Coordinates of C-alpha atoms in Angstrom, one line a residue:
X1 CA 122.3 107.5 94.5
X2 CA 123.3 110.0 97.7
X3 CA 121.4 113.3 94.9
X4 CA 118.2 113.6 94.5
X5 CA 117.6 112.7 91.3
X6 CA 118.6 114.8 87.6
X7 CA 115.2 115.2 86.8
X8 CA 114.2 116.7 90.4
X9 CA 117.0 119.3 90.4
X10 CA 115.0 122.2 89.5
X11 CA 114.2 125.4 90.9
X12 CA 110.1 125.0 90.5
X13 CA 110.6 121.8 93.2
X14 CA 110.5 122.4 96.6
X15 CA 111.1 119.6 99.4
X16 CA 110.3 118.6 102.6
X17 CA 113.4 116.9 105.4
X18 CA 113.0 113.1 106.1
X19 CA 113.1 111.3 109.3
X20 CA 116.0 108.9 108.0
X21 CA 114.1 105.5 107.3
X22 CA 110.9 107.0 107.3
X23 CA 108.0 108.8 106.2
X24 CA 107.1 111.0 108.8
X25 CA 108.2 115.7 108.3
X26 CA 111.2 116.7 110.2
X27 CA 110.0 119.8 110.6
X28 CA 106.5 121.1 110.3
X29 CA 105.8 123.0 107.5
X30 CA 103.5 125.6 105.5
X31 CA 103.4 126.8 101.9
X32 CA 106.5 129.9 103.2
X33 CA 108.4 128.3 105.2
X34 CA 110.8 124.9 106.0
X35 CA 110.9 123.8 102.6
X36 CA 113.2 124.4 100.4
X37 CA 115.2 123.2 96.4
X38 CA 117.0 120.6 96.1
X39 CA 120.5 122.9 96.3
X40 CA 120.0 123.7 99.1
X41 CA 122.1 123.6 102.3
X42 CA 120.8 122.0 104.9
X43 CA 119.2 119.6 102.6
X44 CA 121.8 118.6 101.5
X45 CA 123.6 118.3 105.0
X46 CA 120.6 116.0 105.5
X47 CA 121.2 113.6 102.9
X48 CA 124.4 112.9 104.5
X49 CA 123.1 112.0 107.3
X50 CA 120.8 109.1 106.7
X51 CA 118.0 111.5 106.0
X52 CA 114.9 110.9 104.0
X53 CA 113.1 113.0 101.8
X54 CA 109.7 114.7 100.0
X55 CA 109.1 115.6 96.8
X56 CA 105.6 118.5 97.5
X57 CA 104.2 117.8 94.8
X58 CA 100.9 120.2 92.1
X59 CA 99.8 123.4 93.0
X60 CA 97.9 124.7 96.3
X61 CA 96.2 128.2 97.3
X62 CA 97.7 130.6 94.4
X63 CA 101.7 127.9 95.1
X64 CA 102.7 125.9 92.0
X65 CA 106.0 124.0 93.0
X66 CA 105.6 122.8 89.4
X67 CA 102.3 121.3 87.9
X68 CA 103.8 117.7 89.2
X69 CA 101.4 115.3 90.1
X70 CA 103.3 111.5 91.4
X71 CA 100.5 108.1 90.1
X72 CA 101.2 105.9 93.2
X73 CA 100.8 101.2 92.7
X74 CA 99.9 100.8 95.5
X75 CA 98.0 97.3 93.6
X76 CA 100.1 95.2 91.2
X77 CA 98.3 93.8 89.3
X78 CA 96.2 97.2 88.6
X79 CA 100.0 98.6 87.5
X80 CA 100.7 96.4 85.0
X81 CA 97.6 96.9 83.3
X82 CA 97.5 101.1 83.5
X83 CA 101.3 100.9 82.3
X84 CA 100.7 100.3 78.5
X85 CA 97.7 102.4 79.1
X86 CA 100.4 105.4 80.0
X87 CA 103.1 108.2 78.9
X88 CA 106.4 106.9 79.3
X89 CA 107.6 108.5 82.1
X90 CA 110.6 109.7 85.2
X91 CA 109.3 106.4 87.5
X92 CA 111.2 106.2 91.2
X93 CA 110.4 102.6 92.5
X94 CA 109.0 102.6 95.6
X95 CA 110.6 101.2 99.0
X96 CA 108.3 99.5 100.5
X97 CA 106.7 97.1 98.1
X98 CA 108.5 97.6 95.2
X99 CA 105.7 99.1 93.4
X100 CA 105.7 102.4 91.6
X101 CA 105.2 105.9 91.1
X102 CA 105.2 107.7 88.1
X103 CA 105.6 111.4 87.8
X104 CA 103.9 113.7 85.5
X105 CA 103.9 117.8 84.0
X106 CA 99.5 118.0 84.0
X107 CA 97.5 120.6 83.6
X108 CA 95.0 120.5 86.4
X109 CA 96.9 118.7 89.8
X110 CA 95.3 116.9 91.2
X111 CA 94.5 114.3 94.4
X112 CA 92.8 111.2 93.5
X113 CA 92.2 108.1 95.1
X114 CA 91.1 104.1 93.9
X115 CA 89.7 101.9 94.9
X116 CA 88.1 97.8 95.6
X117 CA 85.5 97.5 97.8
X118 CA 86.0 93.5 99.9
X119 CA 83.1 92.7 101.7
X120 CA 82.7 96.1 103.2
X121 CA 86.5 97.9 103.0
X122 CA 88.2 100.0 100.6
X123 CA 91.1 98.4 99.2
X124 CA 93.9 101.3 98.3
X125 CA 94.7 99.9 94.5
X126 CA 96.4 103.6 93.5
X127 CA 96.4 106.7 94.2
X128 CA 97.3 110.2 92.4
X129 CA 99.1 112.7 94.9
X130 CA 98.6 116.2 93.8
X131 CA 97.9 119.5 95.4
X132 CA 99.8 120.4 99.0
X133 CA 100.2 116.3 99.0
X134 CA 104.4 114.9 99.2
X135 CA 105.7 112.0 97.8
X136 CA 109.1 110.1 99.2
X137 CA 112.0 109.9 96.6
X138 CA 116.3 108.9 96.4
X139 CA 117.4 109.1 98.3
X140 CA 115.7 107.9 101.1
X141 CA 115.8 104.6 102.0
X142 CA 112.4 103.1 103.6
X143 CA 111.5 101.8 107.3
X144 CA 111.7 98.0 105.9
X145 CA 115.6 99.4 104.7
X146 CA 115.1 99.4 101.1
X147 CA 115.4 102.1 99.2
X148 CA 113.2 104.2 96.6
X149 CA 115.0 103.8 93.4
X150 CA 114.8 105.0 89.7
X151 CA 113.1 102.9 87.6
X152 CA 112.8 105.2 84.7
X153 CA 115.5 107.4 83.9
X154 CA 112.8 109.1 81.4
X155 CA 112.7 113.1 81.9
X156 CA 109.2 114.0 83.0
X157 CA 106.4 113.7 80.7
X158 CA 103.0 115.7 80.3
X159 CA 99.4 113.8 80.8
X160 CA 96.4 115.7 80.3
X161 CA 94.8 115.0 84.0
X162 CA 92.0 114.1 81.6
X163 CA 94.1 111.4 80.6
X164 CA 94.9 110.4 84.3
X165 CA 91.3 109.3 85.3
X166 CA 90.6 107.9 82.5
X167 CA 93.2 104.7 83.2
X168 CA 92.5 104.7 86.6
X169 CA 88.7 105.7 87.6
X170 CA 87.7 102.4 85.7
X171 CA 89.3 99.5 88.3
X172 CA 87.6 101.9 91.3
X173 CA 85.0 99.8 92.2
X174 CA 83.1 101.3 95.7
X175 CA 80.8 101.7 95.9
X176 CA 80.9 106.2 95.8
X177 CA 83.4 108.7 95.5
X178 CA 83.4 112.1 97.2
X179 CA 84.6 114.3 94.3
X180 CA 82.3 112.3 91.6
X181 CA 79.2 113.6 94.2
X182 CA 81.1 116.9 94.1
X183 CA 81.2 117.4 90.8
X184 CA 78.1 116.2 89.5
X185 CA 75.4 117.8 91.9
X186 CA 73.9 120.4 91.6
X187 CA 74.2 122.4 94.8
X188 CA 78.4 121.3 93.8
X189 CA 77.8 123.6 91.1
X190 CA 77.6 126.6 92.7
X191 CA 80.4 125.7 94.9
X192 CA 82.7 125.9 91.8
X193 CA 81.1 129.2 91.1
X194 CA 81.6 130.6 94.5
X195 CA 78.2 130.6 95.3
X196 CA 77.8 127.7 98.2
X197 CA 78.4 129.2 101.0
X198 CA 76.8 127.2 103.8
X199 CA 78.4 123.6 103.3
X200 CA 74.7 122.3 104.4
X201 CA 73.3 122.9 101.1
X202 CA 75.2 119.9 100.2
X203 CA 74.7 117.4 103.2
X204 CA 78.1 115.7 103.0
X205 CA 79.5 115.5 106.4
X206 CA 83.5 115.0 107.4
X207 CA 83.1 111.2 108.2
X208 CA 80.6 110.5 105.2
X209 CA 83.2 111.5 102.5
X210 CA 86.0 110.4 104.7
X211 CA 84.5 107.1 103.7
X212 CA 83.1 107.5 100.3
X213 CA 87.4 108.5 100.0
X214 CA 88.7 105.3 101.9
X215 CA 89.4 106.2 104.6
X216 CA 89.9 104.4 107.7
X217 CA 86.8 106.0 109.6
X218 CA 87.1 103.0 112.8
X219 CA 90.1 104.6 114.5
X220 CA 90.6 108.5 114.9
X221 CA 93.0 109.8 113.6
X222 CA 92.9 107.3 111.1
X223 CA 95.9 107.6 108.1
X224 CA 95.9 110.9 105.8
X225 CA 94.9 110.8 102.4
X226 CA 97.1 113.8 101.5
X227 CA 100.0 112.3 102.7
X228 CA 101.9 108.2 103.7
X229 CA 102.7 107.9 106.8
X230 CA 104.4 105.4 109.0
X231 CA 102.0 105.4 111.7
X232 CA 98.8 106.3 109.7
X233 CA 96.8 106.8 112.5
X234 CA 97.4 111.6 112.1
X235 CA 94.0 112.1 110.2
X236 CA 91.7 113.3 113.2
X237 CA 88.3 114.8 113.0
X238 CA 85.4 116.0 114.2
X239 CA 82.1 115.5 112.7
X240 CA 80.2 117.1 114.9
X241 CA 82.1 120.0 114.1
X242 CA 82.8 119.3 110.5
X243 CA 86.3 120.1 111.2
X244 CA 89.8 118.2 110.8
X245 CA 93.4 118.4 110.8
X246 CA 96.6 116.5 110.1
X247 CA 99.4 116.4 112.5
X248 CA 101.6 114.6 110.0
X249 CA 101.2 117.5 107.2
X250 CA 99.1 120.3 108.7
X251 CA 96.1 119.7 106.7
X252 CA 93.3 121.3 108.4
X253 CA 89.5 122.6 108.0
X254 CA 85.9 122.2 107.4
X255 CA 83.8 119.9 104.8
X256 CA 83.7 121.7 102.2
X257 CA 87.4 122.8 102.5
X258 CA 87.3 118.9 102.3
X259 CA 86.0 118.9 99.1
X260 CA 87.9 121.6 97.9
X261 CA 91.3 120.7 98.9
X262 CA 90.5 117.3 97.3
X263 CA 89.5 119.0 93.4
X264 CA 92.7 120.9 93.4
X265 CA 90.3 124.7 94.6

């Protein structure tokens, strides 16, 4: 395959260019710069020359990229248990472990990470890639040399985010998930209505949020939750200042920014 799959050849979808056999962006992209339609001459030339591409997912800061999410499996057992419960849809087979990326249109784009706690460490089982994140797609090549390929050539189906969570959350066995704490606390309800002005009212630090999400806090920088990275070391943070920045995808902000992004705000 030398073209972006037909299901992704839609004017509302945007792609960024990656290095050859890599998940690393060549250009720093923003909401208005350095992303391209499938038929842009630059991205077509980039693919012809062997470069990789990634699709921008979700709706971020009011900019919509088609309200699309990707369920990104990282555990084969969980994948096999979830597939019968999810609608048939356009699906990509990863060039890494050979596991699946299921593409869906949805009512509410969200980022979700499902992890399993093993000996005090969180093992990633599946991610829902959403607002402001990217996912590598065909005709790209994984760093291993294997191709990303179309596994199911169906149209991109619709799924409610409620069904996504009902299917995936039972597999989440880590003690605490920041998104759940954010949604259930009384002070969080104030945040949703715009009444929360000070992050200290919520009582969460950057490090605590990262740990709750299953991110590796034993190294700084570490792997970013907003995108996949070859080096797994692009997300840096300063707990004393309450700020973070990813030099891979450009995401940055404070504790409240991080929580709001995870909820598609």
